[in-house]
Amino acid sequence: MVSQPTTISRAAEIVRISRIFDFLLLVPILLVIIGTYHLSMILTVGDWDFWLDWKDRQWWPIVTPLMGITFPAAIQYGLWKHLRLPIGATVCTVCLLLGMAITRWFAYHLWTNYPINLVLPATLIPGALLLDFVLLTSRSFFVTAILGGMLFGAVFYPANWAIFAPFHQPVEYNSSLMTLADVSGYSYIRPGVPEYLRIIERGVLRTYDTYATPLSAFCAAVLAVPLYGLWSYIGKLFSTTRFIDKF
Amino acid sequence: MNILTKRIIKFGIFALLLFSPELFAHGERALEPFIRMRTIQWYDIQWSKNTVDVNQEIVLSGRFHVAEDWPNAVVKPDSAFLNLAIPTPVLVRTATYINGAIVNNSMALKLGGDYDFKLVLKGRVPGRYHIHPMMNLRDIGVIVGPGMWIDVQGAAADFKNPVTTLAGETVDLETYGTANGIMWHLVWLAIAAIWLLWWIRRPLFIPRHKQTLAGDEDALITSLDRKVGGFGIIGTLMLITASFVQADQKYPESIPLQTGRTEIEPLPMKHDVVVKTKRATYRVVQRSLQLTMEVTNKSDKPVELGELNSATLRFFNPTLQRFDSNYPKELAVEKGLDVQPNSPIAPGTTTTLTINATDVAWHNQKLASITKDTDSNFGAMLFFYDNAGERYLASITAPVIPDFGTN
């Protein structure tokens, strides 16, 4: 005689299968985000994020958050709109950090002998947390774009200063004034990255004395707002559920 | 795949590595011949030794001439950086001297100038490496000098790279700041993990999507969630501020990254031997470059042509016995230069010389394809010697006419 499942055991079974499905889906999603977001940052931010002696106070705080807000905005849209999950930005930046950590450790440190401090990545997690918190509390993409986007751009430099400040100590090296970061970049030979490629405060932002960093942070904050809007829209286009809703 | 197939594949890969020296090269033959011949012309390259211990210094020195007839197809050398073609930083650079001056940055090069250089390096990662001097040229690429095999001996773990800051603290650049950086990454990663777990512990995809579709999405966010979000904003901003202020107080004398250009004048050189090239022919079948040229000796001693150097490929006149046995064998042709008439040029006279630089190295070094370049002017340096051993340099250039041997 075959026993029939009770209502309670069937409900428990459904919950269990649903959780298994969650994690079966979560793993490939995370792997895809690690791969694509990391690749996107390599192609757009590139040397600014790879090398310690590229992280200047004018371009690095602009380029990195502006290129970094792309995936968080798009993924955040999809997860909030269809699942009411305010974790899209944080998921992306954690995935990015994992991808970077793997690359820097295995490819740059173990394989090509660079000291890990020369290739320390920057963190985008603080800005992403703020982006998610603002979305959760405001429940509005518009407010998130204005407030969250601005915070994402503005906090990038101060949040990373604790990591990179030690390398900005001055050194007299071969009769020149350099930072420890400059000396490191000079010492550890990179045949494909000659010194002249570095874009160190090159440009016309010259009239504000030594206040390049606050201006760059402000610039990043303002520009992050429309970029958040653009990438949210791209997230909207790519996160349609119309193919699964019929089931 | 059976065992035999696997073994054949393994053997094939091994054989490919073993018998393909190109696999170990640094792309020194990749640039078109006219660029390699008429931009940076390397000479007198020397290593102080070919074996170095970890932490011990080794010096690479030499000279380079910046060709007068710089190709029109490439930009002028306004940004150049003396570098090394090296398989990862197995040596570290401690100092660069150009014409005796310290150079940490890039520099502009003057056409026709000669520069003396010295790179002071330190052994870091044990192994046997093929290393070249190299000039990075902005918007052009790299001009690679002759490579040598260097052995680094010892233990990599013993390597230290101490630098003393202006505050008087001596740090090891190998590891400095790494623990602090990783610690801050872990702090933010931990906060992010808590935030993600806060949500992932609940049902994720199907139940939430169904509820959203049903229009009941607001029930998915509790008032506690919103409070956590509010505290999250304040807490994150406070932590960012605290970490920034702490770092700022700990390193009050921090300065921005330094950049700049170094200006170095070329070496003062006497050009007492003047050469005008009349005709240059490359005989494809014989792999021979024939030059007819007018040589004027303005010095007060008779001189003889001892060597032709084009894109690091050196042809020696056997009569003068100036062959450099330490030079890479694939780039040196001991008896490759035939000079007619092979006799000294008297002071104050002008003589027409016909020379033939012949060897398969033209082909092996991918220089023979000069005849197929868009700019088929070749470039080389000639080294004349007087009977006291003094050397006279002349840089030459001329259009190369190919002789395909079909007539």
Coordinates of C-alpha atoms in Angstrom, one line a residue, chain A:
Chain A
M1 CA 0.0 0.0 0.0
V2 CA 1.4 3.4 -1.0
S3 CA 1.1 6.2 1.5
Q4 CA -0.1 9.5 0.3
P5 CA 2.0 12.6 1.3
T6 CA 0.3 14.9 3.8
T7 CA -0.2 18.6 3.0
I8 CA 2.5 19.5 5.6
S9 CA 5.1 17.2 4.1
R10 CA 4.3 18.4 0.5
A11 CA 4.7 22.0 1.6
A12 CA 8.0 21.2 3.3
E13 CA 9.1 19.4 0.1
I14 CA 8.2 22.5 -2.0
V15 CA 10.2 24.8 0.3
R16 CA 13.1 22.5 0.2
I17 CA 13.1 22.2 -3.6
S18 CA 12.7 26.0 -3.8
R19 CA 15.8 26.5 -1.7
I20 CA 17.8 24.0 -3.7
F21 CA 16.7 25.8 -6.9
D22 CA 17.8 29.1 -5.3
F23 CA 21.3 27.9 -4.7
L24 CA 21.5 26.1 -8.0
L25 CA 20.7 29.3 -9.8
L26 CA 22.8 31.5 -7.5
V27 CA 26.1 29.8 -8.2
P28 CA 26.0 30.3 -12.0
I29 CA 24.7 33.8 -11.6
L30 CA 27.6 34.7 -9.4
L31 CA 30.1 33.1 -11.7
V32 CA 28.7 35.0 -14.7
I33 CA 28.8 38.3 -12.7
I34 CA 32.4 37.6 -11.6
G35 CA 33.4 37.0 -15.2
T36 CA 31.6 39.7 -17.0
Y37 CA 31.9 42.5 -14.4
H38 CA 35.6 41.8 -13.9
L39 CA 36.2 41.7 -17.7
S40 CA 34.3 45.0 -18.1
M41 CA 36.5 46.6 -15.4
I42 CA 39.7 45.2 -17.0
L43 CA 38.7 46.7 -20.3
T44 CA 37.6 50.1 -19.1
V45 CA 39.6 50.9 -15.9
G46 CA 42.5 48.6 -16.8
D47 CA 45.9 49.9 -15.6
W48 CA 44.3 52.4 -13.1
D49 CA 43.1 49.4 -11.1
F50 CA 46.0 47.0 -11.8
W51 CA 48.9 49.1 -10.7
L52 CA 49.7 50.9 -7.4
D53 CA 51.6 53.7 -9.2
W54 CA 48.6 54.5 -11.5
K55 CA 46.2 55.5 -8.7
D56 CA 46.5 59.2 -9.0
R57 CA 44.2 61.7 -7.2
Q58 CA 42.6 63.1 -10.3
W59 CA 41.7 60.4 -12.9
W60 CA 41.6 57.2 -10.8
P61 CA 38.8 58.5 -8.5
I62 CA 36.8 59.5 -11.6
V63 CA 37.4 56.6 -14.0
T64 CA 36.9 53.8 -11.5
P65 CA 33.5 54.6 -9.9
L66 CA 32.1 55.7 -13.2
M67 CA 33.0 52.5 -14.9
G68 CA 32.2 50.6 -11.7
I69 CA 28.6 51.8 -11.4
T70 CA 27.6 50.1 -14.6
F71 CA 26.9 46.5 -13.5
P72 CA 25.7 47.4 -10.0
A73 CA 23.0 49.7 -11.5
A74 CA 21.8 47.1 -14.0
I75 CA 21.8 44.2 -11.7
Q76 CA 20.3 46.2 -8.9
Y77 CA 17.4 47.1 -11.2
G78 CA 16.6 43.5 -12.0
L79 CA 16.9 42.2 -8.5
W80 CA 14.7 45.0 -7.0
K81 CA 12.1 45.1 -9.8
H82 CA 11.4 41.4 -10.0
L83 CA 12.5 40.0 -6.6
R84 CA 12.4 43.1 -4.3
L85 CA 16.0 42.2 -3.3
P86 CA 18.1 45.3 -2.4
I87 CA 21.5 43.5 -2.9
G88 CA 22.3 44.0 -6.6
A89 CA 25.1 46.5 -6.2
T90 CA 26.7 44.6 -3.3
V91 CA 26.6 41.3 -5.0
C92 CA 28.3 42.8 -8.1
T93 CA 31.1 44.5 -6.1
V94 CA 31.7 41.4 -4.0
C95 CA 31.9 39.3 -7.2
L96 CA 34.3 41.8 -8.7
L97 CA 36.6 41.7 -5.6
L98 CA 36.6 37.9 -5.8
G99 CA 37.5 38.0 -9.5
M100 CA 40.2 40.5 -8.8
A101 CA 41.6 38.6 -5.9
I102 CA 41.8 35.4 -7.9
T103 CA 43.5 37.2 -10.9
R104 CA 45.9 39.3 -8.8
W105 CA 47.0 36.4 -6.6
F106 CA 47.3 33.7 -9.3
A107 CA 48.1 35.6 -12.5
Y108 CA 50.0 38.6 -11.2
H109 CA 51.6 37.3 -8.0
L110 CA 52.2 33.6 -8.4
W111 CA 52.6 33.4 -12.1
T112 CA 54.3 36.7 -13.0
N113 CA 56.1 37.4 -9.8
Y114 CA 54.7 40.9 -9.0
P115 CA 54.4 41.7 -5.3
I116 CA 50.8 41.7 -4.3
N117 CA 51.0 45.2 -2.9
L118 CA 51.8 46.5 -6.4
V119 CA 48.6 45.0 -7.8
L120 CA 46.3 45.6 -4.8
P121 CA 42.8 46.3 -6.2
A122 CA 40.6 49.1 -5.0
T123 CA 37.3 48.4 -3.3
L124 CA 33.9 49.5 -4.6
I125 CA 32.0 47.7 -1.8
P126 CA 31.4 50.8 0.4
G127 CA 29.7 52.7 -2.4
A128 CA 27.7 49.6 -3.4
L129 CA 26.5 49.1 0.1
L130 CA 25.3 52.7 0.2
L131 CA 23.6 52.2 -3.2
D132 CA 21.7 49.2 -1.9
F133 CA 20.8 50.9 1.5
V134 CA 19.5 54.0 -0.3
L135 CA 17.3 51.9 -2.6
L136 CA 15.9 49.9 0.3
T137 CA 15.1 52.9 2.4
S138 CA 13.8 55.1 -0.5
R139 CA 12.2 52.3 -2.6
S140 CA 12.8 54.7 -5.5
F141 CA 15.1 54.3 -8.5
F142 CA 15.0 58.1 -8.9
V143 CA 16.2 58.8 -5.4
T144 CA 18.7 56.0 -5.7
A145 CA 20.1 57.5 -8.9
I146 CA 20.4 61.0 -7.3
L147 CA 21.5 60.2 -3.8
G148 CA 22.9 56.7 -4.2
G149 CA 24.7 57.5 -7.4
M150 CA 26.3 60.6 -5.9
L151 CA 27.4 58.6 -2.8
F152 CA 28.8 55.8 -5.0
G153 CA 31.0 58.3 -6.8
A154 CA 31.9 60.5 -3.9
V155 CA 33.0 57.9 -1.4
F156 CA 35.3 55.9 -3.7
Y157 CA 38.5 57.9 -2.9
P158 CA 38.0 58.3 0.9
A159 CA 36.9 54.7 1.3
N160 CA 40.1 53.5 -0.5
W161 CA 42.5 56.0 1.2
A162 CA 42.9 53.6 4.2
I163 CA 44.3 51.0 1.8
F164 CA 46.5 53.2 -0.3
A165 CA 47.6 56.1 2.0
P166 CA 50.7 54.1 3.2
F167 CA 52.1 54.0 -0.3
H168 CA 51.9 57.8 -0.6
Q169 CA 54.7 58.4 1.9
P170 CA 57.5 60.5 0.4
V171 CA 60.9 59.0 -0.3
E172 CA 64.2 60.4 -1.6
Y173 CA 65.1 57.8 -4.2
N174 CA 68.0 58.3 -6.5
S175 CA 68.1 62.0 -5.7
S176 CA 64.4 62.4 -6.6
L177 CA 61.3 62.9 -4.6
M178 CA 59.0 59.9 -5.1
T179 CA 56.2 58.1 -3.3
L180 CA 56.6 54.5 -2.2
A181 CA 54.1 53.7 -5.0
D182 CA 56.3 55.4 -7.6
V183 CA 59.4 53.5 -6.3
S184 CA 57.5 50.2 -6.4
G185 CA 56.4 50.8 -10.0
Y186 CA 59.9 51.8 -11.0
S187 CA 61.6 48.8 -9.3
Y188 CA 59.4 46.0 -10.4
I189 CA 60.0 46.0 -14.2
R190 CA 57.0 46.0 -16.5
P191 CA 58.1 45.7 -20.1
G192 CA 54.7 46.6 -21.4
V193 CA 53.9 49.4 -19.1
P194 CA 56.5 52.1 -19.6
E195 CA 56.4 55.1 -17.3
Y196 CA 55.1 57.5 -19.9
L197 CA 51.8 55.6 -20.2
R198 CA 50.8 56.6 -16.7
I199 CA 48.2 59.4 -16.7
I200 CA 49.1 61.2 -13.6
E201 CA 47.0 64.3 -13.1
R202 CA 47.3 65.1 -16.8
G203 CA 44.8 67.7 -18.0
V204 CA 43.4 71.1 -17.5
L205 CA 42.1 70.8 -13.9
R206 CA 44.9 73.1 -12.7
T207 CA 43.3 76.1 -11.1
Y208 CA 42.4 74.7 -7.7
D209 CA 45.8 74.3 -6.1
T210 CA 46.1 71.0 -4.4
Y211 CA 42.3 70.3 -4.2
A212 CA 42.3 67.9 -7.1
T213 CA 40.9 65.0 -5.1
P214 CA 37.7 66.7 -3.8
L215 CA 37.0 68.1 -7.2
S216 CA 37.5 64.6 -8.8
A217 CA 35.2 63.1 -6.2
F218 CA 32.6 65.7 -6.9
C219 CA 33.0 65.2 -10.6
A220 CA 32.6 61.4 -10.1
A221 CA 29.5 62.0 -7.9
V222 CA 27.8 64.2 -10.4
L223 CA 28.6 62.0 -13.4
A224 CA 27.6 58.8 -11.6
V225 CA 23.9 60.0 -11.5
P226 CA 23.2 59.9 -15.2
L227 CA 25.3 56.8 -15.6
Y228 CA 23.2 55.1 -12.9
G229 CA 20.1 56.0 -14.8
L230 CA 21.5 54.8 -18.1
W231 CA 22.6 51.4 -16.7
S232 CA 19.4 51.0 -14.8
Y233 CA 17.7 51.3 -18.1
I234 CA 20.0 48.7 -19.6
G235 CA 19.2 46.5 -16.6
K236 CA 15.5 47.0 -17.4
L237 CA 16.0 45.9 -21.0
F238 CA 18.0 42.8 -20.0
S239 CA 16.0 41.7 -17.0
T240 CA 12.7 40.9 -18.6
T241 CA 10.8 38.0 -17.1
R242 CA 8.2 37.7 -19.8
F243 CA 9.6 34.3 -20.9
I244 CA 9.1 32.7 -17.5
D245 CA 6.0 34.5 -16.3
K246 CA 3.7 32.3 -18.4
F247 CA 4.8 29.3 -16.4

